Every structure is written in C-alpha cells, then in structure tokens.
PDB file of C-alpha atoms in Angstrom:
ATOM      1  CA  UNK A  22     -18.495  33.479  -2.386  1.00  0.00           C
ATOM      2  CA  UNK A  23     -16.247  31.841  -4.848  1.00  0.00           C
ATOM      3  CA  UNK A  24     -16.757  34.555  -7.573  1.00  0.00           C
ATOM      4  CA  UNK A  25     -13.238  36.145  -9.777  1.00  0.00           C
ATOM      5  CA  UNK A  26     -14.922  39.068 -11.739  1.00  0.00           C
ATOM      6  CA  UNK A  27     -13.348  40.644 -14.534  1.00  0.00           C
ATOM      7  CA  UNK A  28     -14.527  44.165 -16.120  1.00  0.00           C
ATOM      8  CA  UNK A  29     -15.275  44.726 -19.414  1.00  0.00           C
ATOM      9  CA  UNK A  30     -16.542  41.573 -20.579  1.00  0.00           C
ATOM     10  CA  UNK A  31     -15.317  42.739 -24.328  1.00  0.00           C
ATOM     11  CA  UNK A  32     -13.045  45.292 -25.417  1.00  0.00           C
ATOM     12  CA  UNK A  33     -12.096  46.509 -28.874  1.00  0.00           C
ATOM     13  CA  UNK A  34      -9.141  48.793 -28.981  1.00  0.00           C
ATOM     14  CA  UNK A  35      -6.717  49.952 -31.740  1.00  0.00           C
ATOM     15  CA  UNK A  36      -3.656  49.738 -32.030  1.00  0.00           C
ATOM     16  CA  UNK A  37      -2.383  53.053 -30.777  1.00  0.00           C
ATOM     17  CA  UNK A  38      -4.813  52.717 -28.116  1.00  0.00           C
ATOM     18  CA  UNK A  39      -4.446  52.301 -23.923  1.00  0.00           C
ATOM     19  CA  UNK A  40      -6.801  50.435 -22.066  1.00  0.00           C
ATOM     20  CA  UNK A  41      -7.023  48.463 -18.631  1.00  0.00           C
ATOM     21  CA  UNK A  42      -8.544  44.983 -18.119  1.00  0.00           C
ATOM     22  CA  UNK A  43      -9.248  44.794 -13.977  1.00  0.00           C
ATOM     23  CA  UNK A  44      -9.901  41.857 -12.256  1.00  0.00           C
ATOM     24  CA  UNK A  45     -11.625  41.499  -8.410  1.00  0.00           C
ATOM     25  CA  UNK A  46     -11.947  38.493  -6.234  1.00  0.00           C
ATOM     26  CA  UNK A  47     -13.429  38.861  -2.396  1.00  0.00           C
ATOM     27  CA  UNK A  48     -12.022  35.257  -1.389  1.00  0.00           C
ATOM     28  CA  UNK A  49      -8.907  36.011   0.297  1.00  0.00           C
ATOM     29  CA  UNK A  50      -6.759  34.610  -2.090  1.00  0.00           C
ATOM     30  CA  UNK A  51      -3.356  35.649  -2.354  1.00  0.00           C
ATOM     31  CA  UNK A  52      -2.208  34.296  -5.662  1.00  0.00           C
ATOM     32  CA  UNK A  53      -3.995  35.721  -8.796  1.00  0.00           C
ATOM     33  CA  UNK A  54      -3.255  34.911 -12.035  1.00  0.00           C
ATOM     34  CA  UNK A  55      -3.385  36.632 -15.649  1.00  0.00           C
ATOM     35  CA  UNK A  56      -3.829  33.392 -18.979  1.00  0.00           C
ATOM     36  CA  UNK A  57      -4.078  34.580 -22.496  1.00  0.00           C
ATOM     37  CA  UNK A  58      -6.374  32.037 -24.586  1.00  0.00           C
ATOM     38  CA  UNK A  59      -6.693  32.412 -28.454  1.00  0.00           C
ATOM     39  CA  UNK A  60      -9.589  30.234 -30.143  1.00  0.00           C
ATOM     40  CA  UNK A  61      -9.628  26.702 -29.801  1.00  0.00           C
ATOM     41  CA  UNK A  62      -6.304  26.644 -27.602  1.00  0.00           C
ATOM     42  CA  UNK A  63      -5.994  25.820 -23.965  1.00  0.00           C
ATOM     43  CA  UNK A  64      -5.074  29.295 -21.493  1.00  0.00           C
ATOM     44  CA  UNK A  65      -1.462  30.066 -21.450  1.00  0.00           C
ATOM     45  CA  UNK A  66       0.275  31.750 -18.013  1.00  0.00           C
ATOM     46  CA  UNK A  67       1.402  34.989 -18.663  1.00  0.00           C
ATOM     47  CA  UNK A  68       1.811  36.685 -14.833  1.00  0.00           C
ATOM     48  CA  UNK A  69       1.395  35.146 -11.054  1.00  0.00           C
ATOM     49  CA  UNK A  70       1.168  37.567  -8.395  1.00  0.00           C
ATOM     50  CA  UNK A  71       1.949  36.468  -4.908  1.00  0.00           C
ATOM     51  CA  UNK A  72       1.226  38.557  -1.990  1.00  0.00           C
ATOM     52  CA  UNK A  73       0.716  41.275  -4.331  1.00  0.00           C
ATOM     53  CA  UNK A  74       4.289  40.806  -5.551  1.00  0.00           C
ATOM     54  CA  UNK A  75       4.695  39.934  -9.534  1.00  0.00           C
ATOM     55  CA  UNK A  76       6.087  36.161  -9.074  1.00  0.00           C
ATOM     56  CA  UNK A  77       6.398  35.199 -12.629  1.00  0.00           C
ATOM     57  CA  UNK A  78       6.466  36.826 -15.862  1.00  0.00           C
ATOM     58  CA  UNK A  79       6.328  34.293 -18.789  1.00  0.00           C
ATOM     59  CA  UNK A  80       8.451  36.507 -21.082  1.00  0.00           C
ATOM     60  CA  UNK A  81       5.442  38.599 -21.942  1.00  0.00           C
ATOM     61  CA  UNK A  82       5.999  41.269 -24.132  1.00  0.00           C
ATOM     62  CA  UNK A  83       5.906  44.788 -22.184  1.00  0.00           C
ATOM     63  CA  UNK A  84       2.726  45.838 -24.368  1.00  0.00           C
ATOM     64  CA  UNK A  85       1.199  43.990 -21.228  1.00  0.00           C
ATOM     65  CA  UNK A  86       1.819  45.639 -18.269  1.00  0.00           C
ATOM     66  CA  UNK A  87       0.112  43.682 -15.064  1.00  0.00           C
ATOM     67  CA  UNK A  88      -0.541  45.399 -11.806  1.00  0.00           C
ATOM     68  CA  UNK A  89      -1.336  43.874  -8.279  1.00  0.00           C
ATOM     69  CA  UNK A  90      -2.883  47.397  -6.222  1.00  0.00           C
ATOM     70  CA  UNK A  91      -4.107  45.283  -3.572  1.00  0.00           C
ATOM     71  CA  UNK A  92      -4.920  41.762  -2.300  1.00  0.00           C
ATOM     72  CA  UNK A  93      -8.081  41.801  -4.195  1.00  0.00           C
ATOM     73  CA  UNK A  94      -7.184  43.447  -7.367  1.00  0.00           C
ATOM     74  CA  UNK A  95      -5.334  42.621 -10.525  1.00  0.00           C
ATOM     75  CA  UNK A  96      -4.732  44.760 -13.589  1.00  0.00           C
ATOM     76  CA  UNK A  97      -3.738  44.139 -16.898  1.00  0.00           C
ATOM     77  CA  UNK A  98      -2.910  47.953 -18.908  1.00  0.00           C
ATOM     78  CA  UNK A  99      -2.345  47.599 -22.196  1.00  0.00           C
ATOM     79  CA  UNK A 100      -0.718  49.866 -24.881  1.00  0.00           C
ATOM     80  CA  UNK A 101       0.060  49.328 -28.331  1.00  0.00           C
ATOM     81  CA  UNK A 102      -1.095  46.040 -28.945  1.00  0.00           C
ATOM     82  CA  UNK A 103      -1.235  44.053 -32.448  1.00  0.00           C
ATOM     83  CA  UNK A 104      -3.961  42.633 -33.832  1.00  0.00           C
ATOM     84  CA  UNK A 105      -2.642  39.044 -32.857  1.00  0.00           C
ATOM     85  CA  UNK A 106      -2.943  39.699 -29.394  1.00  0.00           C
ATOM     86  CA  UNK A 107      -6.431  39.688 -29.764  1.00  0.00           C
ATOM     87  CA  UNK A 108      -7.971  36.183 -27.425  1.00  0.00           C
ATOM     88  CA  UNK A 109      -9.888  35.808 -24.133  1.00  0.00           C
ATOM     89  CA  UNK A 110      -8.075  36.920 -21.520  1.00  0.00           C
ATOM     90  CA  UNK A 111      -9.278  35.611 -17.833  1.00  0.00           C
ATOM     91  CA  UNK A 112      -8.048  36.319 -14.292  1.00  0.00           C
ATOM     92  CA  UNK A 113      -7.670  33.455 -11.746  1.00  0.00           C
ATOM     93  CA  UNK A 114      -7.391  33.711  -8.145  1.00  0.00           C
ATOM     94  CA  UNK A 115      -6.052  30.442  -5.692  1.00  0.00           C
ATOM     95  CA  UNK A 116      -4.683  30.764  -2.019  1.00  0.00           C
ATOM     96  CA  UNK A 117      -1.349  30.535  -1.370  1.00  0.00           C
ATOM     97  CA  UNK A 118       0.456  28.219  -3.323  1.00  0.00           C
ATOM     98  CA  UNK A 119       3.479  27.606  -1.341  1.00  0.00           C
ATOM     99  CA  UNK A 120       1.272  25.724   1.097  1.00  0.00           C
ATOM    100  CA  UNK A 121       1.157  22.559  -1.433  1.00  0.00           C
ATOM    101  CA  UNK A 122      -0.446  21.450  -4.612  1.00  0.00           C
ATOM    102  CA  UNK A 123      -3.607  21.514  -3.699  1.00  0.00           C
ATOM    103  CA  UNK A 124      -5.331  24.854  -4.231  1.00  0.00           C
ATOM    104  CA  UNK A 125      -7.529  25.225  -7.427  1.00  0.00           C
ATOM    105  CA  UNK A 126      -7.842  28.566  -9.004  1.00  0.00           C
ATOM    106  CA  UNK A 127     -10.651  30.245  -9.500  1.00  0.00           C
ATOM    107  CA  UNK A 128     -11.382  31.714 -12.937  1.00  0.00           C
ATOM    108  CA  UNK A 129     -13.224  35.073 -14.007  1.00  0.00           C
ATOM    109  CA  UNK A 130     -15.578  34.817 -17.198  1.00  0.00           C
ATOM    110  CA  UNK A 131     -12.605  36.587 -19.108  1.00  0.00           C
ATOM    111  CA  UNK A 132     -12.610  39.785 -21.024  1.00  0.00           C
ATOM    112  CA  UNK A 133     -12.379  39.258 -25.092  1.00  0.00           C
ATOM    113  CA  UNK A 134     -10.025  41.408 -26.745  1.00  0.00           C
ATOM    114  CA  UNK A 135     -10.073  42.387 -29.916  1.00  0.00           C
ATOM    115  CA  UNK A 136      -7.365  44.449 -31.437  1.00  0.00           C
ATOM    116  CA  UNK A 137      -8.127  46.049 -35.073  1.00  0.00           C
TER     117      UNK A 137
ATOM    118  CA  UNK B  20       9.298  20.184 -17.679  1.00  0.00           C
ATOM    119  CA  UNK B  21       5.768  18.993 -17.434  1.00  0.00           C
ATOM    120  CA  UNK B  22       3.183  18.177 -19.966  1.00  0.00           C
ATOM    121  CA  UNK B  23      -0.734  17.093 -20.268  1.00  0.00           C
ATOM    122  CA  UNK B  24      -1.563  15.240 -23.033  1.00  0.00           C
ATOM    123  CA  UNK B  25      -5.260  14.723 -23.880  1.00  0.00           C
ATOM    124  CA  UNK B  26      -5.604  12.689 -27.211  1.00  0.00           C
ATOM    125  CA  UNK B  27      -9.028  12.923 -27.911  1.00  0.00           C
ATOM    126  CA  UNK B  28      -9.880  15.728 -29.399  1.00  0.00           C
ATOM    127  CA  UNK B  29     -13.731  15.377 -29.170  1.00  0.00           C
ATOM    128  CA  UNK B  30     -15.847  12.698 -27.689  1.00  0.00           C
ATOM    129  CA  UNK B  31     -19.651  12.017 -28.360  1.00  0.00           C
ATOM    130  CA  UNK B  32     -21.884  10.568 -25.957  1.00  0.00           C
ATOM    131  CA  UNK B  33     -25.927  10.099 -25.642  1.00  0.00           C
ATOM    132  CA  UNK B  34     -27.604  11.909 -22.607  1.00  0.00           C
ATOM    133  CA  UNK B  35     -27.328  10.004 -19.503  1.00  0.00           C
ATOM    134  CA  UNK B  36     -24.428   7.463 -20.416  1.00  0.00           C
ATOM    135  CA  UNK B  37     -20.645   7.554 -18.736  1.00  0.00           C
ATOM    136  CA  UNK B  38     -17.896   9.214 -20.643  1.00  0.00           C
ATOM    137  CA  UNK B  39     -14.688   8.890 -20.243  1.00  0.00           C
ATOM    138  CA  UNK B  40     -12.210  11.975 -21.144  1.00  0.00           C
ATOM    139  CA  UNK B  41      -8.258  10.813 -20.960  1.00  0.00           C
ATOM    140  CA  UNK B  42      -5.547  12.610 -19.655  1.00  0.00           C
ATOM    141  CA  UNK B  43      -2.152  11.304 -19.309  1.00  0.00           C
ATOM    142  CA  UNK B  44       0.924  13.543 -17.810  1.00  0.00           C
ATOM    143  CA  UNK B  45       4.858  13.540 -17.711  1.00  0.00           C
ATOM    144  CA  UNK B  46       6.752  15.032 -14.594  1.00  0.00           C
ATOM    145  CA  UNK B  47       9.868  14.450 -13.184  1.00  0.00           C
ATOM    146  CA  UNK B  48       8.565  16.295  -9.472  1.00  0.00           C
ATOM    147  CA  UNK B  49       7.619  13.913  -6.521  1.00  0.00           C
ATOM    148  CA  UNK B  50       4.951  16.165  -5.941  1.00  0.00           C
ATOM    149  CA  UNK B  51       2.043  17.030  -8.108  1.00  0.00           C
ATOM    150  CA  UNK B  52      -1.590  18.325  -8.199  1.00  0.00           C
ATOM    151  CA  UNK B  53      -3.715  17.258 -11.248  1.00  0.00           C
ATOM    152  CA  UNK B  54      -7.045  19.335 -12.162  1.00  0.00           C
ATOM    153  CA  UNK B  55      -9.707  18.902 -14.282  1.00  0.00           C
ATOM    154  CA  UNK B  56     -11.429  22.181 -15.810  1.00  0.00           C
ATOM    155  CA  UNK B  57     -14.680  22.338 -17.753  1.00  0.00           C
ATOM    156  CA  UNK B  58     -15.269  25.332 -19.930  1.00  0.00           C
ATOM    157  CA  UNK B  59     -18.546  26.013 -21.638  1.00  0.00           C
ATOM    158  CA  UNK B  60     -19.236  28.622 -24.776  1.00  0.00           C
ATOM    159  CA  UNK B  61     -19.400  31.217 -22.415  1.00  0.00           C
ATOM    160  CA  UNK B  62     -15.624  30.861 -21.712  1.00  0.00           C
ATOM    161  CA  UNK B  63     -15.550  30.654 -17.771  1.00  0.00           C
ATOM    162  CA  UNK B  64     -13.409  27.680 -16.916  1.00  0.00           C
ATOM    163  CA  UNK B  65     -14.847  26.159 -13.911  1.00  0.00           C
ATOM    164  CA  UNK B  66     -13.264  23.611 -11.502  1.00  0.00           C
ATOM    165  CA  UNK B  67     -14.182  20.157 -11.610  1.00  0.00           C
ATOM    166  CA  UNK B  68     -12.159  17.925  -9.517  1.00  0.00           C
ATOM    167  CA  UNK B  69      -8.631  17.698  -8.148  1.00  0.00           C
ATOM    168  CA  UNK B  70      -6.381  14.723  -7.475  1.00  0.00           C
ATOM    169  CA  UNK B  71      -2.996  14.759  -4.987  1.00  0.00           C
ATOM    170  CA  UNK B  72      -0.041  12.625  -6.344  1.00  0.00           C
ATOM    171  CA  UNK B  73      -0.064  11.714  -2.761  1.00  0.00           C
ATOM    172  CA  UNK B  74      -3.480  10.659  -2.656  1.00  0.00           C
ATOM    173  CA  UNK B  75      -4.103   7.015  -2.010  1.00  0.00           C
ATOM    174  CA  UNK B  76      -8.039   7.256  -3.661  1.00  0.00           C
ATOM    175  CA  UNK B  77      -9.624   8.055  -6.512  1.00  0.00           C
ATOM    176  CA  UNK B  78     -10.997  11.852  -6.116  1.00  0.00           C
ATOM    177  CA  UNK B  79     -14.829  12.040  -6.245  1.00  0.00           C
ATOM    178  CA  UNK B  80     -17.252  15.133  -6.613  1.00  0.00           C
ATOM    179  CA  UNK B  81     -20.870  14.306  -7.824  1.00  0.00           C
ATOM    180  CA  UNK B  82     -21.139  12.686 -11.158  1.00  0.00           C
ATOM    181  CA  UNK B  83     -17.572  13.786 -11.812  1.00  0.00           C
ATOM    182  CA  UNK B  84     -14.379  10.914 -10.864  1.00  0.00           C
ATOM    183  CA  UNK B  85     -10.967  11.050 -11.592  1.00  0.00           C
ATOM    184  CA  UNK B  86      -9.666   7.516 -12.711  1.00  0.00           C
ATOM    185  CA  UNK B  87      -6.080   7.983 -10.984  1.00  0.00           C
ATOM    186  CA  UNK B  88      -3.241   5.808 -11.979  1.00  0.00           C
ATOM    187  CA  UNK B  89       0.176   6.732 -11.336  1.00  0.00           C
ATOM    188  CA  UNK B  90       2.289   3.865 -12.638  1.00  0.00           C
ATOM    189  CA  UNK B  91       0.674   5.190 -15.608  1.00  0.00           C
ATOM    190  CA  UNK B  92       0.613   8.135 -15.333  1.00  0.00           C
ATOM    191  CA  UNK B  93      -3.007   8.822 -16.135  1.00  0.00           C
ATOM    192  CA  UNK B  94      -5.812  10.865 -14.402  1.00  0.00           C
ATOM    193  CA  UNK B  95      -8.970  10.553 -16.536  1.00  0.00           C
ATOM    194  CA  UNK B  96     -12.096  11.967 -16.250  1.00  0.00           C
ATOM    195  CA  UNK B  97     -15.058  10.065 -15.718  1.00  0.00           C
ATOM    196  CA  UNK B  98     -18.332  11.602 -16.206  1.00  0.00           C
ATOM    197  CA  UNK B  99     -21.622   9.811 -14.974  1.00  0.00           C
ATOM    198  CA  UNK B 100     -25.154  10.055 -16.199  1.00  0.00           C
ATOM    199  CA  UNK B 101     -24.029  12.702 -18.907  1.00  0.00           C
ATOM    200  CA  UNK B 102     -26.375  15.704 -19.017  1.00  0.00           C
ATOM    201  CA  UNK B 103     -26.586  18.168 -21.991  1.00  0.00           C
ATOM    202  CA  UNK B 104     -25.357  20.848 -19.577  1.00  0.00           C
ATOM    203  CA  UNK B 105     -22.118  18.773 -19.536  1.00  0.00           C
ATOM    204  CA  UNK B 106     -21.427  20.114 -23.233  1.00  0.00           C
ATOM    205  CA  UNK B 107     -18.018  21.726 -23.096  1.00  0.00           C
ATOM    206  CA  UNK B 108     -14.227  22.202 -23.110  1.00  0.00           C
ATOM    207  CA  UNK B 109     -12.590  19.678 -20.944  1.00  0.00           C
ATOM    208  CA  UNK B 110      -8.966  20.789 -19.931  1.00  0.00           C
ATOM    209  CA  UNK B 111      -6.641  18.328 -17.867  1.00  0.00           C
ATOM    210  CA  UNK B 112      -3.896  20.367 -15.932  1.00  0.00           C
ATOM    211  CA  UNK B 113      -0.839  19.905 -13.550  1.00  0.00           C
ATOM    212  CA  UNK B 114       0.917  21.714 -11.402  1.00  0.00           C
ATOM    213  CA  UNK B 115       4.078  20.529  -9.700  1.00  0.00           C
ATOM    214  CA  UNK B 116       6.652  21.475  -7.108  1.00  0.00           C
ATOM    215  CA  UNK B 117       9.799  21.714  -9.018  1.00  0.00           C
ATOM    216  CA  UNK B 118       7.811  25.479 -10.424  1.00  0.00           C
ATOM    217  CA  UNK B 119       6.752  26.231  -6.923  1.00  0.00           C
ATOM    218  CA  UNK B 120       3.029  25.327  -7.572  1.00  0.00           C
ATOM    219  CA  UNK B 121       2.618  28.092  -9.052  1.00  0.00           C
ATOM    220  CA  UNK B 122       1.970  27.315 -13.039  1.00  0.00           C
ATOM    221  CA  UNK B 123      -0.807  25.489 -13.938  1.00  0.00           C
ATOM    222  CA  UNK B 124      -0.025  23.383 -17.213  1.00  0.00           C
ATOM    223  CA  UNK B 125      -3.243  22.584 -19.217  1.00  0.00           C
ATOM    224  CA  UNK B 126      -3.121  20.005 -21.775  1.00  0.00           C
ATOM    225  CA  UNK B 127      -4.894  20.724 -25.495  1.00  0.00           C
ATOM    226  CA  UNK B 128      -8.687  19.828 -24.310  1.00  0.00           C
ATOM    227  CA  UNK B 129     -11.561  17.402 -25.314  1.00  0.00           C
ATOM    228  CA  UNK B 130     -14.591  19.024 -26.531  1.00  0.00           C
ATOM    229  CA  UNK B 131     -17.645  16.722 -25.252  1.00  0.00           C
ATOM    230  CA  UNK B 132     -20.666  16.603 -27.010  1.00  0.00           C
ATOM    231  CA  UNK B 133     -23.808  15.212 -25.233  1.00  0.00           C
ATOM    232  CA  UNK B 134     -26.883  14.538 -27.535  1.00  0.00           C
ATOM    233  CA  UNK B 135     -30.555  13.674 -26.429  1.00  0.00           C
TER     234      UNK B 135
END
C-alpha cells in the first residue's frame, strides 16, 4: 500500500478561524513532509519530521503550527491565516532519509485551502 | 545551494510519439538523488523515476527514462509512446547530502500536452 491520505480534500476558513489539515500514511515511513503550492508554482518545503521529531522548519510563519502525534500521522493546525496563504497544501511521506538519497516521497492528493 | 532548472515551460506532442522534458541541475554535494514527479489536474504528484549520482546507468521504469548526464549536469525525461493520460505537470527535483537528504528541490515544471 503506497497510499499518503490527507483529510479534507478542501477547506475554506476565515481569517479568525482554527482549523487542522491531518495527514495518514500506513507505509512505515519515518520522514513525512508538509509543501505549500500556490497555482502554477512548483511545492515549496515548509516542515520535515523525522522520527516524529520536527527536523526542519523553513522559516514558516507560526500561523502554521505542524504536529507529528505518531509515526503515521502529521498535522498541520492553523490559526489566523491571510488570504495569501490560500494554495494546495500536500503531505509526503519517504523512509528514512539518513540512509542515502534514494528514497522517493510519497505524496497525498493535498487539501486546497482557501482563506477569505 | 542547489537548483533545478527546467526551461521549457510547455511541450506539445501527438499521441504515441517520444517527448523529451529537460532538466538540468547545479550542486556542489558529491552525493545526489534526482526525481522526476508527474502531477495531473487533480494535484497528486506521483513518482516517476529516480536517478543516483552514483549510478553508472540510465534509470528505466516503463515508458518513462531518465537521459542521465553528469558532465552536464542534465537528467531529462524521456517519455515513450506518449498517451493522453500522460497530460500533466512534470517537476524535476534534487535532493543532496550537504541538507541531509532531507529537502527535496523541485525545479519550475513543464506542462505536457498530448493531443490525438
């Protein structure tokens, strides 16, 4: 089963509003992966879990809060957001990447946000 | 630092024919995974192929081959016997070991159009 699945598929929130984005994968992968994709742009690394542990942040603001509960689930709570953050947001999944280069990551269908 | 650059921003090709997406990359690291990514309308980016730095041959899955040249620093994409299912978002990415493996770089994308 190579499936990353990623609840709700779309999501409109305001601004004042708190939501969660929650991502699942059943491979055994211990890196996931949160990417923020506006239209027409390639996906752009905001967090990398490892081992459940937050690994790298890329300077995201703290609107976007990600959360690792366990091995096989990522969060992504979110809390007064502007109506520029609104893009696809997907969940990947690889296994461990210290091991080498090699590891693909597996992507979720993505959750579109939009912010009004 | 690393970079993906993919010039073309859309290609054309008639069903069954080879295309040819190009992706050329710029790394300092001695170690290197490239990746090619395919994402349709629907927005789910789905692994296509994968080439070591290490590797001594061209990577191979299906109709899909990566044209690997690392004097040049190119990895492109060949497609065979395009099908209209192949219509998507092409996305060239790189990770390398000076970040730990852990970021995945995409370049800007080539959106392939197959026509009957």
């Amino acid at each position: 089963d190579t499936e990353v699945t990623q609840t709700p598929k779309h999501l409109v929130m305001g601004m004042t509003n708190k939501k969660s984005l929650k991502c699942e994968q059943h491979m055994g992968h211990r890196a996931m992966y949160w990417y923020k994709q506006k239209a027409k742009k390639p996906p752009e690394l905001m967090f990398v879990y490892s081992y459940e542990k937050l690994s790298i942040n890329e300077s995201v603001p703290s609107r976007f809060s990600p959360e690792c509960p366990n091995s096989s689930l990522l969060n992504l709570h979110l809390h007064a957001l502007q109506p520029e953050d609104s893009a696809l947001y997907l969940c990947a999944s690889s296994q461990d990447f210290k091991q080498g280069d090699g590891y693909e990551q597996y992507f979720g269908p993505g959750t579109r946000l939009t912010v009004t | 630092a690393q970079k993906i650059t993919q010039t073309q921003p859309g290609m054309f090709v008639q069903e069954k024919e080879a295309v040819t997406l190009d992706c050329t990359y710029d790394t300092s690291d001695p170690s290197y995974g490239l990746f090619w990514y395919k994402q349709p309308s629907s927005g789910e980016m789905i692994f296509l192929i994968y080439q070591g730095s290490y590797d001594q041959q061209n990577a191979t899955e299906g109709r899909y081959s990566l044209n690997f040249q690392k004097a040049r620093k190119s990895a492109n994409l060949v497609i065979s016997a395009s099908q209209l299912g192949d219509s998507a978002m092409y996305f060239c990415a790189m990770r390398a070991s000076g970040t730990g493996f852990q970021k995945l770089v995409f370049g800007t994308g080539t959106r392939l159009l197959v026509s009957p």
